[in-house]
Tab-separated table of C-alpha atoms in Angstrom:
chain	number	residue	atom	x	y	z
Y	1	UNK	CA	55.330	-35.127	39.379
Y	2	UNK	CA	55.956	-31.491	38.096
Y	3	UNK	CA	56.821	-32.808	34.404
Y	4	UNK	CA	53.108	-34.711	34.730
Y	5	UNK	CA	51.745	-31.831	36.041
Y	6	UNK	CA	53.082	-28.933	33.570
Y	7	UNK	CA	51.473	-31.915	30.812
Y	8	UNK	CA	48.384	-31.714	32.114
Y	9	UNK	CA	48.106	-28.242	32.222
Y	10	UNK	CA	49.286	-28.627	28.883
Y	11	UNK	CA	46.254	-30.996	27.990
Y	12	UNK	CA	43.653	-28.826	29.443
Y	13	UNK	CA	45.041	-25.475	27.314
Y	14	UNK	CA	44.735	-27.702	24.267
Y	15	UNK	CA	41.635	-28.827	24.755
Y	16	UNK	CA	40.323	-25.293	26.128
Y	17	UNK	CA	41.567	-23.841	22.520
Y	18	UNK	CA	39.701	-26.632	20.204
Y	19	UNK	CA	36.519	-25.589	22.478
Y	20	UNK	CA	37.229	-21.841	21.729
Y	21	UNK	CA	37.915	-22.935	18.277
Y	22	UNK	CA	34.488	-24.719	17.364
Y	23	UNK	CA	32.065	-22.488	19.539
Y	24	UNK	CA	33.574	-19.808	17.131
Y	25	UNK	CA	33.172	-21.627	14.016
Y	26	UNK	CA	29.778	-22.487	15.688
Y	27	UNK	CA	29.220	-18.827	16.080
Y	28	UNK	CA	29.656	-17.915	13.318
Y	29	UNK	CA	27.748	-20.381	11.380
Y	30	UNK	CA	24.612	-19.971	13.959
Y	31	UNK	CA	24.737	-16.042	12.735
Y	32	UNK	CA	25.275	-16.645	9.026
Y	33	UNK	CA	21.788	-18.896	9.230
Y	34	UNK	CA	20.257	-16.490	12.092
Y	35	UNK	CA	20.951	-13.088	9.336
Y	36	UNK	CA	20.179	-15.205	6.475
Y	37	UNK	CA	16.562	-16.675	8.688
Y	38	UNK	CA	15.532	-13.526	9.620
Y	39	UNK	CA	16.035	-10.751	7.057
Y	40	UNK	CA	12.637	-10.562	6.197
Y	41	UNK	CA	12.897	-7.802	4.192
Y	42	UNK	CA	15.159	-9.315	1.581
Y	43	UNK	CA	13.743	-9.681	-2.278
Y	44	UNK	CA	14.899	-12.287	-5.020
Y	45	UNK	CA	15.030	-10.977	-8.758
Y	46	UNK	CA	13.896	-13.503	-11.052
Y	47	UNK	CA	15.057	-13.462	-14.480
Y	48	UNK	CA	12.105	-15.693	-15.648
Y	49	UNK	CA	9.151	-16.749	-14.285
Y	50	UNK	CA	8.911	-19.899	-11.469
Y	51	UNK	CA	6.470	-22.563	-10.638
Y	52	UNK	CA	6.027	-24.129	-8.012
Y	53	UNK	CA	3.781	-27.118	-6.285
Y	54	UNK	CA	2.779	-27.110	-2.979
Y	55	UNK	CA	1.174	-30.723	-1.966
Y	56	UNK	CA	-1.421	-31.264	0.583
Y	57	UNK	CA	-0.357	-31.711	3.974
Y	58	UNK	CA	3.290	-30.293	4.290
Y	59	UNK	CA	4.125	-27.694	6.541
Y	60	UNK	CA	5.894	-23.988	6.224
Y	61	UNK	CA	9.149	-25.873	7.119
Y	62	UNK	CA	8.680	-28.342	4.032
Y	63	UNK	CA	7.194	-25.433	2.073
Y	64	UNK	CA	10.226	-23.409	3.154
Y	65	UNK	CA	12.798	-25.927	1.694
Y	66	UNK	CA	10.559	-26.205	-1.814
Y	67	UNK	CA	10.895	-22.491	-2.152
Y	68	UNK	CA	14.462	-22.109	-1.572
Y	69	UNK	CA	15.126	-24.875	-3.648
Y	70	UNK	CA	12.939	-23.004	-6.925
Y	71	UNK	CA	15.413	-20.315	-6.146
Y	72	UNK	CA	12.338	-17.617	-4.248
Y	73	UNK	CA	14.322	-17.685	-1.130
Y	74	UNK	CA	17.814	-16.862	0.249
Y	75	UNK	CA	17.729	-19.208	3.022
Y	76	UNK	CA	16.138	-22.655	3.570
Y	77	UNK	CA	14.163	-21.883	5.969
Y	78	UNK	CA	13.662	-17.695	5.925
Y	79	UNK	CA	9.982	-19.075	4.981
Y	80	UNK	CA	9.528	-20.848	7.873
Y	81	UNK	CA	10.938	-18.312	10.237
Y	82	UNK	CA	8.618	-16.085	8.515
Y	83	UNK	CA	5.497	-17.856	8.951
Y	84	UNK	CA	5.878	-18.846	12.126
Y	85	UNK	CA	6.940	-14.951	12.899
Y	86	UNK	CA	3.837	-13.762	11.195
Y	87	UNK	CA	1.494	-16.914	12.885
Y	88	UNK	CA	0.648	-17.523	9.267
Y	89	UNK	CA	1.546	-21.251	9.496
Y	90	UNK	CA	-1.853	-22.366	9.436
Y	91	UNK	CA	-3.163	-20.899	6.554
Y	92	UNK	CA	-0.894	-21.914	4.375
Y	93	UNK	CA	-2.579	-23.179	0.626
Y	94	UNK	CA	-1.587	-26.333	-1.099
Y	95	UNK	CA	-1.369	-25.584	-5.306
Y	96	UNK	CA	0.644	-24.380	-7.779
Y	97	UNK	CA	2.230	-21.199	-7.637
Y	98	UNK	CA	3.839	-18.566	-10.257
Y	99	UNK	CA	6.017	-15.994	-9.708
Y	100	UNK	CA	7.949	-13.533	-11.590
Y	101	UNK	CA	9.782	-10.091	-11.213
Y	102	UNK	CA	11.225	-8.822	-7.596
Y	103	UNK	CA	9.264	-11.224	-5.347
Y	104	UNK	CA	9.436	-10.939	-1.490
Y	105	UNK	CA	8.552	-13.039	1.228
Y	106	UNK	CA	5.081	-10.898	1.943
Y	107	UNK	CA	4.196	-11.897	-1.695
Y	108	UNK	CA	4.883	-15.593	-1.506
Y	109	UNK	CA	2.880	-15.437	1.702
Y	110	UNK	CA	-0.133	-13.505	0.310
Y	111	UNK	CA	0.064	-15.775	-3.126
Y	112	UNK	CA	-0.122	-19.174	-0.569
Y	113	UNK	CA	-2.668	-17.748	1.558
Y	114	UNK	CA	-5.122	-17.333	-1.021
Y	115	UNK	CA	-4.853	-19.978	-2.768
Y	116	UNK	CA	-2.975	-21.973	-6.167
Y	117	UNK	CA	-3.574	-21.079	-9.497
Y	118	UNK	CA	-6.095	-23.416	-9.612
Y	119	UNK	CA	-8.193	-22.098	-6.584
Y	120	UNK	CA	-11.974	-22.920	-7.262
Y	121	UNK	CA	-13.679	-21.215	-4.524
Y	122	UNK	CA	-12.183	-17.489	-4.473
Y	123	UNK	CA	-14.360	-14.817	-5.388
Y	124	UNK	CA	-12.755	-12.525	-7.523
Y	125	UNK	CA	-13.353	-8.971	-6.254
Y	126	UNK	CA	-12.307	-5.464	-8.349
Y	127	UNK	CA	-12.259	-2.513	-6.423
Y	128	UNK	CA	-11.945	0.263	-9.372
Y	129	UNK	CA	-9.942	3.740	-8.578
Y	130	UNK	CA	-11.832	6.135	-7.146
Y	131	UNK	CA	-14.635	4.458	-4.641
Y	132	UNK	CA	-15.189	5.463	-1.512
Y	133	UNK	CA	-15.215	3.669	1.732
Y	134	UNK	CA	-18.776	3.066	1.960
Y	135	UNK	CA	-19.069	2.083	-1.814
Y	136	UNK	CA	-15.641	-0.880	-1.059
Y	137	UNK	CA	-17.983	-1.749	1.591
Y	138	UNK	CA	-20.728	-2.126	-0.702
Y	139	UNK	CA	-19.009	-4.290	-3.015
Y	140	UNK	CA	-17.509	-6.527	-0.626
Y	141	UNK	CA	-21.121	-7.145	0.699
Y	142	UNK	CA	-22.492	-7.746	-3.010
Y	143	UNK	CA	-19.884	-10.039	-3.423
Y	144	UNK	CA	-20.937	-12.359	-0.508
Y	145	UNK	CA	-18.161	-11.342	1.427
Y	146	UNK	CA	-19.091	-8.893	4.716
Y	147	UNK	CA	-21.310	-7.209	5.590
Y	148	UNK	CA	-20.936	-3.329	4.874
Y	149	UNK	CA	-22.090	-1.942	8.346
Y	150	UNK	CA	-19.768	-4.614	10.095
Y	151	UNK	CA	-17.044	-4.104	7.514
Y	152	UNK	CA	-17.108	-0.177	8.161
Y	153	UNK	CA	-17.250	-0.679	11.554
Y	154	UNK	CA	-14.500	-2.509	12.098
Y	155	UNK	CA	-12.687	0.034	9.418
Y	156	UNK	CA	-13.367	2.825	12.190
Y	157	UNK	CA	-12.027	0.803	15.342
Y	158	UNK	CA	-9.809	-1.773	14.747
Y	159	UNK	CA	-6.354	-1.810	15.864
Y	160	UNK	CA	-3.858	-1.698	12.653
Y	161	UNK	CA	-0.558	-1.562	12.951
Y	162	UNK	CA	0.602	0.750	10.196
Y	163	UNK	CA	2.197	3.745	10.973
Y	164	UNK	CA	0.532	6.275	8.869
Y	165	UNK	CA	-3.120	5.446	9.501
Y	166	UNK	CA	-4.654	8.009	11.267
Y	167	UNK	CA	-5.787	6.834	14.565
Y	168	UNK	CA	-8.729	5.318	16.283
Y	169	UNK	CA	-11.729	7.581	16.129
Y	170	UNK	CA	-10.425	9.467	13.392
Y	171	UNK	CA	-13.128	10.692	10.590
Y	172	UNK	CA	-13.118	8.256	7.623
Y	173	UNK	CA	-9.691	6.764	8.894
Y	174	UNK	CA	-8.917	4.383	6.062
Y	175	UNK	CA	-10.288	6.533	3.356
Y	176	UNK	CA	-7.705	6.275	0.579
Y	177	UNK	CA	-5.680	3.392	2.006
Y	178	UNK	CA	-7.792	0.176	0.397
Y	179	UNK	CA	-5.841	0.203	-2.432
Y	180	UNK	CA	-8.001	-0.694	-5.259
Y	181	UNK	CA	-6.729	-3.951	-7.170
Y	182	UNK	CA	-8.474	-7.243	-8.058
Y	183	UNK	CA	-8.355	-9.463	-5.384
Y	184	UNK	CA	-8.954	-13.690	-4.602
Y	185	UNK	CA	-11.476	-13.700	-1.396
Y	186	UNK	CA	-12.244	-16.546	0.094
Y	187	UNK	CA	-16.325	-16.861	1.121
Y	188	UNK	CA	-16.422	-16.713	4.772
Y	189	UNK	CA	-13.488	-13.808	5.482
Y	190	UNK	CA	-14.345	-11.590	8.672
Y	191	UNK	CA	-13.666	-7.944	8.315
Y	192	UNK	CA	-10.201	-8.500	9.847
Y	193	UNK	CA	-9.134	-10.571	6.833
Y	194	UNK	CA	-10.522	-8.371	4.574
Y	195	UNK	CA	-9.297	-5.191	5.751
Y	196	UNK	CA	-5.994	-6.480	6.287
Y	197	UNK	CA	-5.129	-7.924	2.432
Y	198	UNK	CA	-6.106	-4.330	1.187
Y	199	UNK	CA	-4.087	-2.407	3.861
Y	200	UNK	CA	-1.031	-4.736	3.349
Y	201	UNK	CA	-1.747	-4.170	-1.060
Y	202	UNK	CA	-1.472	-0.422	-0.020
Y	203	UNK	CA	1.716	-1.129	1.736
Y	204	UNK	CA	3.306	-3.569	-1.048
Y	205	UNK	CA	3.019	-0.284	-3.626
Y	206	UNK	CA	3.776	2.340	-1.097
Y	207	UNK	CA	7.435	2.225	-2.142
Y	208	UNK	CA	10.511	3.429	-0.014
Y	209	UNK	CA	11.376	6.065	-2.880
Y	210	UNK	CA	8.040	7.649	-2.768
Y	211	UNK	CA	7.762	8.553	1.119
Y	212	UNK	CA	11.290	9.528	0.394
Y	213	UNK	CA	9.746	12.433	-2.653
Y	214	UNK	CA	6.968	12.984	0.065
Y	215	UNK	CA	9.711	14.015	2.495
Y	216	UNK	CA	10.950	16.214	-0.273
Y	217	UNK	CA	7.696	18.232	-0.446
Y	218	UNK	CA	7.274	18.417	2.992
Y	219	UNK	CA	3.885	16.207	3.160
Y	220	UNK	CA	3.376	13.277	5.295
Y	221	UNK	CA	1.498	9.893	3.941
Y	222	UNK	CA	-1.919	10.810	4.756
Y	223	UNK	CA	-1.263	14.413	3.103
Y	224	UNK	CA	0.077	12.891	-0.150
Y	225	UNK	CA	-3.354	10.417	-0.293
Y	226	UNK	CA	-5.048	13.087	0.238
Y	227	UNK	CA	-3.920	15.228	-2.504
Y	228	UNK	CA	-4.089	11.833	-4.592
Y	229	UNK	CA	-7.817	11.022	-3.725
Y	230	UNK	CA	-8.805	14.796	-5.259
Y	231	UNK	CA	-7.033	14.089	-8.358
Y	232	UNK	CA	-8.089	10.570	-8.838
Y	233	UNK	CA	-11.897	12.082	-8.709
Y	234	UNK	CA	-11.105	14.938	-10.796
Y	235	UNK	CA	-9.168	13.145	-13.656
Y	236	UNK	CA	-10.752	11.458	-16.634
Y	237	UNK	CA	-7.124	11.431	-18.927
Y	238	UNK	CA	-4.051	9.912	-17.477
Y	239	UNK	CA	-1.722	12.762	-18.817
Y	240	UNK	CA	-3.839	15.615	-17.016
Y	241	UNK	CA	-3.514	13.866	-13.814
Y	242	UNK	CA	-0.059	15.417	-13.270
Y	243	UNK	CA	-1.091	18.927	-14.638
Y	244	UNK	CA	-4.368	18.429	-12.130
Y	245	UNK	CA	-1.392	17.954	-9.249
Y	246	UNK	CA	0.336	20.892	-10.571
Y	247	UNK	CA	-2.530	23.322	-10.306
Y	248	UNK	CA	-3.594	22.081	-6.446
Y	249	UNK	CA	0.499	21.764	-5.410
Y	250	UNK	CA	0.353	25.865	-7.068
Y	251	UNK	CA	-2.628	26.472	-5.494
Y	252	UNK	CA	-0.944	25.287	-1.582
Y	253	UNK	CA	1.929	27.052	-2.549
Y	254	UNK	CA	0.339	30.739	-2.133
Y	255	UNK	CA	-2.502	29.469	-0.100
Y	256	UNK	CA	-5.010	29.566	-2.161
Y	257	UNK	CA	-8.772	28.046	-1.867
Y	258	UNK	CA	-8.060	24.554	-3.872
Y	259	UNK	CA	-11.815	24.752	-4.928
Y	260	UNK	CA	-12.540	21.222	-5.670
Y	261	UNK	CA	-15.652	20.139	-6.808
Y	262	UNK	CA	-14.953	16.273	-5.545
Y	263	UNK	CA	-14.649	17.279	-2.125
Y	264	UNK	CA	-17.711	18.818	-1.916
Y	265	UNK	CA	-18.929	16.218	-3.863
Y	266	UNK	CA	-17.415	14.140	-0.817
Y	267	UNK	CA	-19.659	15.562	1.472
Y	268	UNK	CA	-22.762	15.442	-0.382
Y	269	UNK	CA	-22.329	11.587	-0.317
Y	270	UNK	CA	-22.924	12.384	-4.456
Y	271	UNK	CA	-21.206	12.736	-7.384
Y	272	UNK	CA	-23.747	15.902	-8.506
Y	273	UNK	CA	-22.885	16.061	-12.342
Y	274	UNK	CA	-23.143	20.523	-11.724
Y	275	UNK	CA	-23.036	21.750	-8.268
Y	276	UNK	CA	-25.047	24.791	-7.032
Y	277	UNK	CA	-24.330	27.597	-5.113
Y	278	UNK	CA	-26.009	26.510	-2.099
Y	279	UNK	CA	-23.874	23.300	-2.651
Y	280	UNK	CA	-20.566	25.429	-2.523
Y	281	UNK	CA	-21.695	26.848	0.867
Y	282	UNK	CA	-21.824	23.648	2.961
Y	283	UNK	CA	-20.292	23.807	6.139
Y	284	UNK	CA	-17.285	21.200	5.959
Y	285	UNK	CA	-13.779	21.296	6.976
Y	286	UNK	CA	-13.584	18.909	3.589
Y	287	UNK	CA	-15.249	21.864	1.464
Y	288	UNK	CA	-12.373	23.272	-0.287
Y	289	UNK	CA	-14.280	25.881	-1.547
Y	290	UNK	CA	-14.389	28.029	2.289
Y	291	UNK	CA	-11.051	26.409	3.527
Y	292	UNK	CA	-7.424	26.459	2.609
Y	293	UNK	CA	-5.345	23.841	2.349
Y	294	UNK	CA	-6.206	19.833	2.332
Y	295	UNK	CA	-9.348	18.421	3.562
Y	296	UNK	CA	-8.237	16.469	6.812
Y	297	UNK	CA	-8.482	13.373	4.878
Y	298	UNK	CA	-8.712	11.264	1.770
Y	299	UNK	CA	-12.220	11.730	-0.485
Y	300	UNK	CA	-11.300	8.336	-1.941
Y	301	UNK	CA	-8.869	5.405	-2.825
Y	302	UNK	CA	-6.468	6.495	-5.574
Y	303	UNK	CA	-4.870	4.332	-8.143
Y	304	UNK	CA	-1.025	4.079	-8.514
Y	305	UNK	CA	-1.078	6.923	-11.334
Y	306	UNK	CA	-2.876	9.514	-8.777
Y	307	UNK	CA	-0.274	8.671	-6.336
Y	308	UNK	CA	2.339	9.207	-8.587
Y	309	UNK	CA	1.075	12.490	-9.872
Y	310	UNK	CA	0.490	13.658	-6.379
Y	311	UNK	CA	4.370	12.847	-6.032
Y	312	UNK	CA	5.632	14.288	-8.966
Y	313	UNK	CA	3.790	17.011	-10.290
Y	314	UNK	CA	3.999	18.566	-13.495
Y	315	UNK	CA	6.019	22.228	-13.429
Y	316	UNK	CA	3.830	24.884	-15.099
Y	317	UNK	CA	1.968	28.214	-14.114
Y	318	UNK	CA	-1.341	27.004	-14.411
Y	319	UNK	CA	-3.999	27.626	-11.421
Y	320	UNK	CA	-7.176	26.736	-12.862
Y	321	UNK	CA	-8.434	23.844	-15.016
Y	322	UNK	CA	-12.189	23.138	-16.398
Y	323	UNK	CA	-13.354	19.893	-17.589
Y	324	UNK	CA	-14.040	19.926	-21.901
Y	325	UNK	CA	-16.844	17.453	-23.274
Y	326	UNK	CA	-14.548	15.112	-24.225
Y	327	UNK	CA	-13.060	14.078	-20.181
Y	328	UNK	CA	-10.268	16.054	-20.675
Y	329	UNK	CA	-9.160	19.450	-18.834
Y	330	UNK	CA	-8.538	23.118	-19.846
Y	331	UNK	CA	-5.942	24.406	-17.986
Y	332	UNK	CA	-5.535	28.274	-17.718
Y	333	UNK	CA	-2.885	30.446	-15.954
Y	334	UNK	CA	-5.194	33.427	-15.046
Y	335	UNK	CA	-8.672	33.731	-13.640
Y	336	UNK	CA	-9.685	35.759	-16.947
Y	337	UNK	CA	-8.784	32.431	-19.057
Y	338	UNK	CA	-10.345	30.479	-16.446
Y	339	UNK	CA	-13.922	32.148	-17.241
Y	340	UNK	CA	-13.553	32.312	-21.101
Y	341	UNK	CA	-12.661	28.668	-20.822
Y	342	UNK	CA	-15.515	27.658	-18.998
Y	343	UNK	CA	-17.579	29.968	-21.389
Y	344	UNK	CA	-16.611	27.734	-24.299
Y	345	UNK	CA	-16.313	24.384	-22.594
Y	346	UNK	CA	-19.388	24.415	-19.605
């Protein structure tokens, strides 16, 4: 009895180990796919460019597999974890598809949300550098898409959930955040839609390194768009845009007026070709011609090459710059070369 006994004790040790054994193996498996499923913010580097076909009818699980097999994906079904995470399953595009570069899984969901290459009913929409909120709004509306009081609006009020928006109720709040880009609309899109393809384009080129220079300077997001906006209205020449940043990141260093003409022109609602003195006076927290420092927000969207000079400004003494016939700027390091320069150029 004791010799049956000790075997069945025996028995039940065995089989408690090859349990132990496969839940680990199990384990272990279930967090390989569970890492792999849910590391959304994982990229694949493409060393040429890859097509592929999305049919009618299959769903982000199918669509999933397809893009893991084309080598877009690290996991079979990170796409369909994603999509169903996002509750972007049921907009989903059949077409064909072409990607290239560093792709990520918000930019194989923003390329099948609007549509394959050979999308037919998009409305292409360019929103150039430099246009205010109320003139995006006016373009969207020309375009057929919203309406401009509705879209602006809803700009004002909605809930967003980006971090460095300023917050409901806040003047002009997404001033300087609709990146401009040319964009696939669909006829139809509500202001949600709308608002939410050129807040997450603004957060596709808002890279990691940057907030990490803006940290470096001390300025916060809505600071560096800020400083961005002003030189994206007072630049006509790509090279002065950094010596432009130069003179205003000078300027903040010994708290000095900033003295832009495109803020006031901000608050005018017009871009006045020659402002008057009575134009200089207005009473305006953005009028950087009575107070120091930024305006409390954005005077416009900037391009990626505004941004970038905001970021990285070019080293140099200057203070003062004045705009020549041809677009480009006269810089000058004293307020004597300032005036002989606008003598000769104004």
């Amino acid at each position: 009895m004791e010799r049956a006994g000790n075997k069945g004790k025996l028995a039940l040790v065995i089989c408690l180990l090859i349990i132990l054994t496969v839940a680990f193996f199990a384990a272990r498996w279930l967090l390989r796919i569970y890492s792999d499923t849910y590391d959304f913010e994982r990229t694949v580097t493409l060393s040429e460019p890859v097509t592929v076909t999305i049919n009618p009818g299959l769903g982000s699980s199918q669509i999933s597999e397809i893009l893991y097999e084309a080598g877009l994906t690290n996991s079979s079904q990170i796409f369909r974890s994603y999509a169903k995470e996002k509750e972007i399953d049921n907009i989903l595009r059949p077409g064909e598809y072409s990607f290239e570069g560093e792709v990520s899984l918000a930019d194989i969901a923003d390329a099948l949300a609007k549509g394959g290459l050979e999308a037919s009913k998009g409305i292409k929409v360019t929103l150039p550098e430099g246009l205010t909120l109320p003139e995006i709004a006016a373009v969207l509306e020309s375009k057929g898409i919203v309406e401009a009081a509705a879209f602006l609006e809803y700009t004002e009020n909605a809930q967003l959930d980006f971090d460095y928006l300023p917050v409901i109720g806040s003047l002009n709040r997404l001033e300087g955040f609709l990146f401009p880009e040319t964009y696939q609309m669909d006829p139809g899109w509500d202001e949600a839609k709308v608002t939410d393809l050129l807040l997450k384009q603004f957060d596709k080129i808002w890279k990691k390194e940057w907030q990490q220079r803006a940290d470096e300077l001390g300025m916060n997001t809505l600071e560096i768009i800020t400083l961005a906006s002003i030189i994206e209205r007072e630049a006509r020449v790509d090279t002065d845009r950094p010596l432009i940043s130069g003179v205003f990141h000078n300027r903040l260093a010994i708290d000095m007026l900033l003295q832009s003409c495109a803020t006031v022109q901000f608050v005018l609602g017009e871009r006045k070709e020659i402002l008057t003195y009575a134009d200089l006076e207005i009473e305006s927290p953005y009028n950087t011609y009575k107070y120091k420092g930024l305006p409390p927000g954005p005077i416009a969207c900037p391009g990626q090459l505004s941004i970038e000079a905001a970021l990285y400004p070019e080293d140099s003494d200057y203070l003062f710059f004045v705009a020549k016939p041809d677009g480009s700027h006269h810089f000058s390091k004293t307020l004597a070369e300032h005036e002989a320069a606008k003598k000769k150029y104004l």
